[in-house]
Coordinates of C-alpha atoms in Angstrom, one line a residue:
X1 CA 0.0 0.0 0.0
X2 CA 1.1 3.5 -1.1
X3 CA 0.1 7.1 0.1
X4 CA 2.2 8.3 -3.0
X5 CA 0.6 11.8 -4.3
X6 CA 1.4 14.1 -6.5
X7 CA 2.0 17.4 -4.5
X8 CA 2.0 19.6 -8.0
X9 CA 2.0 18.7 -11.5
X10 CA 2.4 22.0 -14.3
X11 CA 0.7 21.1 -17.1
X12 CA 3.4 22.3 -19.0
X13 CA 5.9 20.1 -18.1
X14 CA 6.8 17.6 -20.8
X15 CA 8.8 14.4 -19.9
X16 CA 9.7 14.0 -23.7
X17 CA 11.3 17.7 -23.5
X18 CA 13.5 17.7 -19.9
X19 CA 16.9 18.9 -20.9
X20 CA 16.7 22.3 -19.0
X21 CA 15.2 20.8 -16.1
X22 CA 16.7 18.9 -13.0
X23 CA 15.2 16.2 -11.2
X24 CA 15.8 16.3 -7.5
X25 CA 15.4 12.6 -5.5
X26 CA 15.2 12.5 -1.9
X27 CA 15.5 8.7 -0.4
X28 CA 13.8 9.2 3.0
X29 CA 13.6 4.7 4.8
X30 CA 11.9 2.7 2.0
X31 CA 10.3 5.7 0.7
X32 CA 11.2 8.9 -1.6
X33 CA 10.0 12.1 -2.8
X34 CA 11.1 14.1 -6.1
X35 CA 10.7 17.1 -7.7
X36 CA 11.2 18.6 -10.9
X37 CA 12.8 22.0 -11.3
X38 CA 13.6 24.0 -14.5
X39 CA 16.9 25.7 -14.2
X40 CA 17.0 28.5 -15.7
X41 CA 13.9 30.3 -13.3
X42 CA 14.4 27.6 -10.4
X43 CA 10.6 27.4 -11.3
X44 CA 9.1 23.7 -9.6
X45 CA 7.8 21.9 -12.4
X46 CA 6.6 18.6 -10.7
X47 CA 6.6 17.8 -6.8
X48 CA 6.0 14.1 -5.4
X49 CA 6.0 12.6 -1.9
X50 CA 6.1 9.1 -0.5
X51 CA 6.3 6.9 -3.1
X52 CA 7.8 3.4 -2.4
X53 CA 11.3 3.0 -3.4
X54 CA 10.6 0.4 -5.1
X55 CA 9.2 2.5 -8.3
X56 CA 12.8 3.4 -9.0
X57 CA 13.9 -0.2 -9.4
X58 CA 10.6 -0.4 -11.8
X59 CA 9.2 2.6 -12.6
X60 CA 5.2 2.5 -13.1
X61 CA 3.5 5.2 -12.0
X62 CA 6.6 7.7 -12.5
X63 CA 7.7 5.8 -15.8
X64 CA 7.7 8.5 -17.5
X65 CA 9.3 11.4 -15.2
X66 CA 12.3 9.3 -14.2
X67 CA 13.3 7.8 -17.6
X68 CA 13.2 11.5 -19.2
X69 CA 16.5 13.2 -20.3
X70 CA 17.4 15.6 -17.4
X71 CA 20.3 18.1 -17.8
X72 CA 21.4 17.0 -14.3
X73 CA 20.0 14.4 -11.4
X74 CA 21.0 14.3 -8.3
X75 CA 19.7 12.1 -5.6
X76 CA 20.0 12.8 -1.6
X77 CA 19.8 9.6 0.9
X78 CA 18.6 9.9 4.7
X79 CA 21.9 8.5 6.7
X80 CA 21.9 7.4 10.3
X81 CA 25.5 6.2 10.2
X82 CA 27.9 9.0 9.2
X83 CA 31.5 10.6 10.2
X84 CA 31.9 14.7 9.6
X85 CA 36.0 14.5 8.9
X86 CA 37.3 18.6 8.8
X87 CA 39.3 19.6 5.5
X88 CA 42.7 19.4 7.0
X89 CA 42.5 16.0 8.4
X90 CA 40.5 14.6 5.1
X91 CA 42.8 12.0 3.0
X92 CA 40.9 10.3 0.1
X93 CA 42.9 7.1 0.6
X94 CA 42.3 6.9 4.4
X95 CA 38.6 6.1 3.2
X96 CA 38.0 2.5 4.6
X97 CA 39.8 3.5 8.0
X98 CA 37.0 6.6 8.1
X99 CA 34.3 3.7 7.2
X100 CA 35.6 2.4 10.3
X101 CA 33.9 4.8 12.6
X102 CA 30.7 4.0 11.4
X103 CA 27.9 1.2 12.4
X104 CA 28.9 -0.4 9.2
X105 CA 28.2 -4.1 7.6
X106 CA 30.0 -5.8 5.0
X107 CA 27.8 -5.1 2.1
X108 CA 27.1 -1.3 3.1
X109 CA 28.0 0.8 0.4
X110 CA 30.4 3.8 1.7
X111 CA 30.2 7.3 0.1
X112 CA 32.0 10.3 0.5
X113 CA 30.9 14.1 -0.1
X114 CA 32.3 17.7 0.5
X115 CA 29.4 18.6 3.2
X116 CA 30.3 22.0 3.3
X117 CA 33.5 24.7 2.9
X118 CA 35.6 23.3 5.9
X119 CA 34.0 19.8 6.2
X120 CA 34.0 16.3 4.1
X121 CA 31.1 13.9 5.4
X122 CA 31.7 10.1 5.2
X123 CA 28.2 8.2 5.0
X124 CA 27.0 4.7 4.2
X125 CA 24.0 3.5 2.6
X126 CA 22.3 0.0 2.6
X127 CA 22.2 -2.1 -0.1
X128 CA 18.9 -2.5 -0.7
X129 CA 19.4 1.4 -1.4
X130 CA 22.0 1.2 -3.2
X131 CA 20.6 -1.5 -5.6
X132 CA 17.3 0.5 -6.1
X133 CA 19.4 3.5 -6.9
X134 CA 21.6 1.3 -9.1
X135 CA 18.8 0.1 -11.4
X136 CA 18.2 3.3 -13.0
X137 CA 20.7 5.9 -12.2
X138 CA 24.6 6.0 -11.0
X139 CA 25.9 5.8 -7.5
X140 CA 27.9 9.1 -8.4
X141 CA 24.6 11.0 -8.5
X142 CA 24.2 10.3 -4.7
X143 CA 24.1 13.5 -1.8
X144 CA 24.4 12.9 1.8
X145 CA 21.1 14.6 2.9
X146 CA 21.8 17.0 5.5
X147 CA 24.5 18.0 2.8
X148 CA 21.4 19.4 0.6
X149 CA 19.2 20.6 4.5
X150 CA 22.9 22.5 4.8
X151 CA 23.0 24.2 1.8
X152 CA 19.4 25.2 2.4
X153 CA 19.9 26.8 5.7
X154 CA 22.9 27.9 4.2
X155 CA 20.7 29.9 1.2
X156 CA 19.5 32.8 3.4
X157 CA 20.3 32.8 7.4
X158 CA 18.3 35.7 8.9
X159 CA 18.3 34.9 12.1
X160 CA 21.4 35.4 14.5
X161 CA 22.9 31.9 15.6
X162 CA 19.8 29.6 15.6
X163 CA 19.3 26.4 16.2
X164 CA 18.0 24.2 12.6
X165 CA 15.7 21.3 13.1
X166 CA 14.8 19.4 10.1
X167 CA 12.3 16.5 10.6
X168 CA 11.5 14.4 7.3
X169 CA 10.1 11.1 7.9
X170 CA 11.0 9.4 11.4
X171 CA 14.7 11.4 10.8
X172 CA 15.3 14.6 13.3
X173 CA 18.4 16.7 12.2
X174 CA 19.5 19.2 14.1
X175 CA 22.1 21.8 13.0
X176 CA 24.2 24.7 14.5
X177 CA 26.8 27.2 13.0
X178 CA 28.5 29.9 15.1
X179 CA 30.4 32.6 12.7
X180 CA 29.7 30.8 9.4
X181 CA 31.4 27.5 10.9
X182 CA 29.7 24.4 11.8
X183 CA 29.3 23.5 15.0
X184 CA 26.9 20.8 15.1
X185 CA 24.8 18.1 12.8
X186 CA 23.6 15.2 14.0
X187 CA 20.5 13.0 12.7
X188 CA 18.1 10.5 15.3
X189 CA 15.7 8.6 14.4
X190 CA 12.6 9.3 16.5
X191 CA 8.9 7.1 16.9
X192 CA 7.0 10.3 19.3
X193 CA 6.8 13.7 20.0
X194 CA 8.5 13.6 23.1
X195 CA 11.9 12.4 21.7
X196 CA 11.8 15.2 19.2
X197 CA 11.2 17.8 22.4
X198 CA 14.2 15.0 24.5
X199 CA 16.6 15.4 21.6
X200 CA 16.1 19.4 20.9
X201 CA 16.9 20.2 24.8
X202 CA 19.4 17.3 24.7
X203 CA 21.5 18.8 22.3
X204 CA 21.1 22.5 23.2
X205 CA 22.3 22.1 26.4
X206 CA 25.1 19.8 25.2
X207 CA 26.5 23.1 23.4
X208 CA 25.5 25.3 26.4
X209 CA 22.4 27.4 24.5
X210 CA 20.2 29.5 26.2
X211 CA 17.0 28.5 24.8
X212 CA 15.2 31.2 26.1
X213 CA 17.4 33.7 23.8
X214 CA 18.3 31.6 20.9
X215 CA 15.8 30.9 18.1
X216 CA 14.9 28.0 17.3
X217 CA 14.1 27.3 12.9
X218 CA 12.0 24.3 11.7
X219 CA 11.9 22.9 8.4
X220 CA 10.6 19.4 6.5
X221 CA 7.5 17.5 6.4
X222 CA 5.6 19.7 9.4
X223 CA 2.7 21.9 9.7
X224 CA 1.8 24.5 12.2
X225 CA -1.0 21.5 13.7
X226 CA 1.4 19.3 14.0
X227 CA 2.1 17.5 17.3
X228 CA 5.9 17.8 17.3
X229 CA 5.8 21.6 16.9
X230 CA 3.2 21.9 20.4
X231 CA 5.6 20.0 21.6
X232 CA 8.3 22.1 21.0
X233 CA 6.2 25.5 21.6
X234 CA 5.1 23.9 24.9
X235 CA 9.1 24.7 26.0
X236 CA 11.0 27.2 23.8
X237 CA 9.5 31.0 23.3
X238 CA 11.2 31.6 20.0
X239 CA 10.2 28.5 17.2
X240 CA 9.8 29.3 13.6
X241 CA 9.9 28.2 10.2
X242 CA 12.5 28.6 8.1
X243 CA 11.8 30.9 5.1
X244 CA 14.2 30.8 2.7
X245 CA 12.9 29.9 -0.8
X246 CA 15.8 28.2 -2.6
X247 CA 13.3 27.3 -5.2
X248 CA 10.3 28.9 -6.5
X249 CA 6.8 27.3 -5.6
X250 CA 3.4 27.5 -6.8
X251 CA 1.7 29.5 -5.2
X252 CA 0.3 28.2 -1.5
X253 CA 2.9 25.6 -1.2
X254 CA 5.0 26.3 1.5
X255 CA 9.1 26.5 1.0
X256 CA 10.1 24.8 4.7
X257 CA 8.4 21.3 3.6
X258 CA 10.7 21.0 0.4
X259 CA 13.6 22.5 1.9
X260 CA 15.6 20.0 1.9
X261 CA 15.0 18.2 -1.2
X262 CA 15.0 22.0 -3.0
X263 CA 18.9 22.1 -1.0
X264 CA 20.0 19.5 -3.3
X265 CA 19.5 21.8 -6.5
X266 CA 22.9 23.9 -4.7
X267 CA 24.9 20.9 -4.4
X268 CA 27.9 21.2 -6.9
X269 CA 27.8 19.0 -9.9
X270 CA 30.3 16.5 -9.2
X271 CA 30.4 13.8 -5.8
X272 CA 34.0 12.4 -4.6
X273 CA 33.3 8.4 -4.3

C-alpha cells in the first residue's frame, strides 16, 4: 500500500522535453519524494511525496518522469551512520579506516561528499538502497542529505545563531553554526513527539544554548498543527519556520516542507566516491 501523491503537477511540463530541467530525488527509509525543477527560473515543475522505493527499481507510476532526459539528477539519501572528517584532516585514501567509525556491515556501500566549505562527510547506505538506486541511475549522483538541509539553511540565514531542526520522515536533524562554521549536525531517528522535544533540549544544552534567547528554525515535512511543533512550543518562546525559498513554488505551497529536497538543486555537480 502507497500514500504516494502528487504534491504539483504544471501542465506544461513535458517528460519528452527535460533537458533544462533537473530532477531532485530525496530517499527518505523505503520511501522517496522528487521534484522537478527547470533551471534556468528555479521554477518547480513537478513535486512528489512518498512513493515506495521500489518504483525506482521499476518505474510505473513515474515511468515517464524518471526515464526523461534531465540536464542534471541528483539524488539525496537519509543516513543514520555518518562521520563529519574537517578539511585538513581529510585524505581520500584513508577512506576505509574513516568507514571504520561507522555502524557499518559488510555489504554497506560507503560514500563520501564535501558537506560544506571546511568539512567532508563520510556516509554509508544500505544495499537495498544502493541497488534500487543502481537500477536506473549512477551511485555518483548520490548526496548525503543534510548536505542538501545545509545548503538550504545555508541559502539565506536571517536569524542570529539559531538552532536548525529538520524532521522528514522518522529522521530529526538538528544543526548549529557559530560565525559561518559548523558547530553541530547530527541525525536521530525518533517514533514520538517527546523524543523530538528530548533530543532538541538534549542537544542545546550539550552546546551550552540559552533557549530562552536563541531561536529555534524548523523545516521538513511539518505543519503548524502538527504535534511535534506543540511539543516544541510547549518549552521554547522563539520557534519558527524557516523561510528561505531556494526554489520557487506555486503559489500556496510552503518552502520549509521542500527545503531539503529544493537544497539539493545547490549541491555542486560532481560527488567524490
Amino acid at each position: 500500500m502507497s500514500n504516494s501523491r502528487y504534491n504539483y503537477y504544471d501542465p506544461e511540463f513535458n517528460p519528452e522535453e527535460a533537458q533544462g530541467n533537473s530532477l531532485l530525488i530525496l530517499i527518505t527509509g523505503d520511501t522517496f519524494s522528487f521534484s522537478v525543477i527547470q533551471l534556468e527560473s528555479g521554477k518547480v515543475l513537478v513535486w512528489g511525496e512518498q512513493y515506495p522505493i521500489d518504483e525506482l527499481v521499476t518505474p510505473a507510476s513515474l515511468k515517464q518522469i524518471l526515464a526523461a532526459d534531465y540536464n542534471s539528477v541528483k539524488i539525496g539519501i537519509q543516513s543514520l551512520s555518518f562521520t563529519i572528517v574537517p578539511d585538513e584532516l581529510f585524505e581520500r585514501e584513508k577512506l576505509t579506516q574513516y568507514g571504520q567509525f561507522l555502524d557499518k556491515d559488510a555489504d554497506d556501500v560507503l560514500l563520501v561528499n564535501k558537506l560544506d566549505a571546511q568539512n567532508y562527510v563520510v556516509f554509508k547506505i544500505d544495499p537495498a538502497t544502493a541497488a534500487a538506486v543502481s537500477a536506473n541511475f549512477n551511485l555518483d549522483l548520490v548526496y548525503f542529505a543534510g548536505k542538501a538541509w545545509i545548503a538550504g539553511v545555508n541559502f539565506s540565514r536571517p536569524y542570529n545563531q539559531p538552532l536548525y531542526i529538520h524532521i522528514e520522515g522518522d529522521f530529526l536533524q538538528l544543526l548549529y553554526c557559530n560565525e559561518g562554521r559548523l558547530r553541530f549536525y547530527n541525525t536521530f531517528e525518533f517514533s514520538n513527539p517527546d523524543e523530538v522535544m528530548y533530543y532538541t533540549i538534549m542537544v542545546a544544552n550539550e552546546l551550552g544554548l540559552n533557549l530562552d534567547a536563541t531561536s529555534v528554525i524548523l523545516s521538513g515535512d511539518i505543519s503548524i498543527a502538527d504535534r511535534k511543533i506543540h511539543r516544541i512550543n510547549d518549552l521554547l518562546p522563539k520557534v519558527y519556520f524557516n523561510q528561505n525559498h531556494v526554489v520557487t513554488l506555486p503559489e500556496g505551497f510552503i518552502s520549509h516542507q521542500i527545503l531539503m529536497l529544493a537544497g539539493l538543486s545547490l549541491c555542486e555537480s560532481l560527488v567524490v566516491n
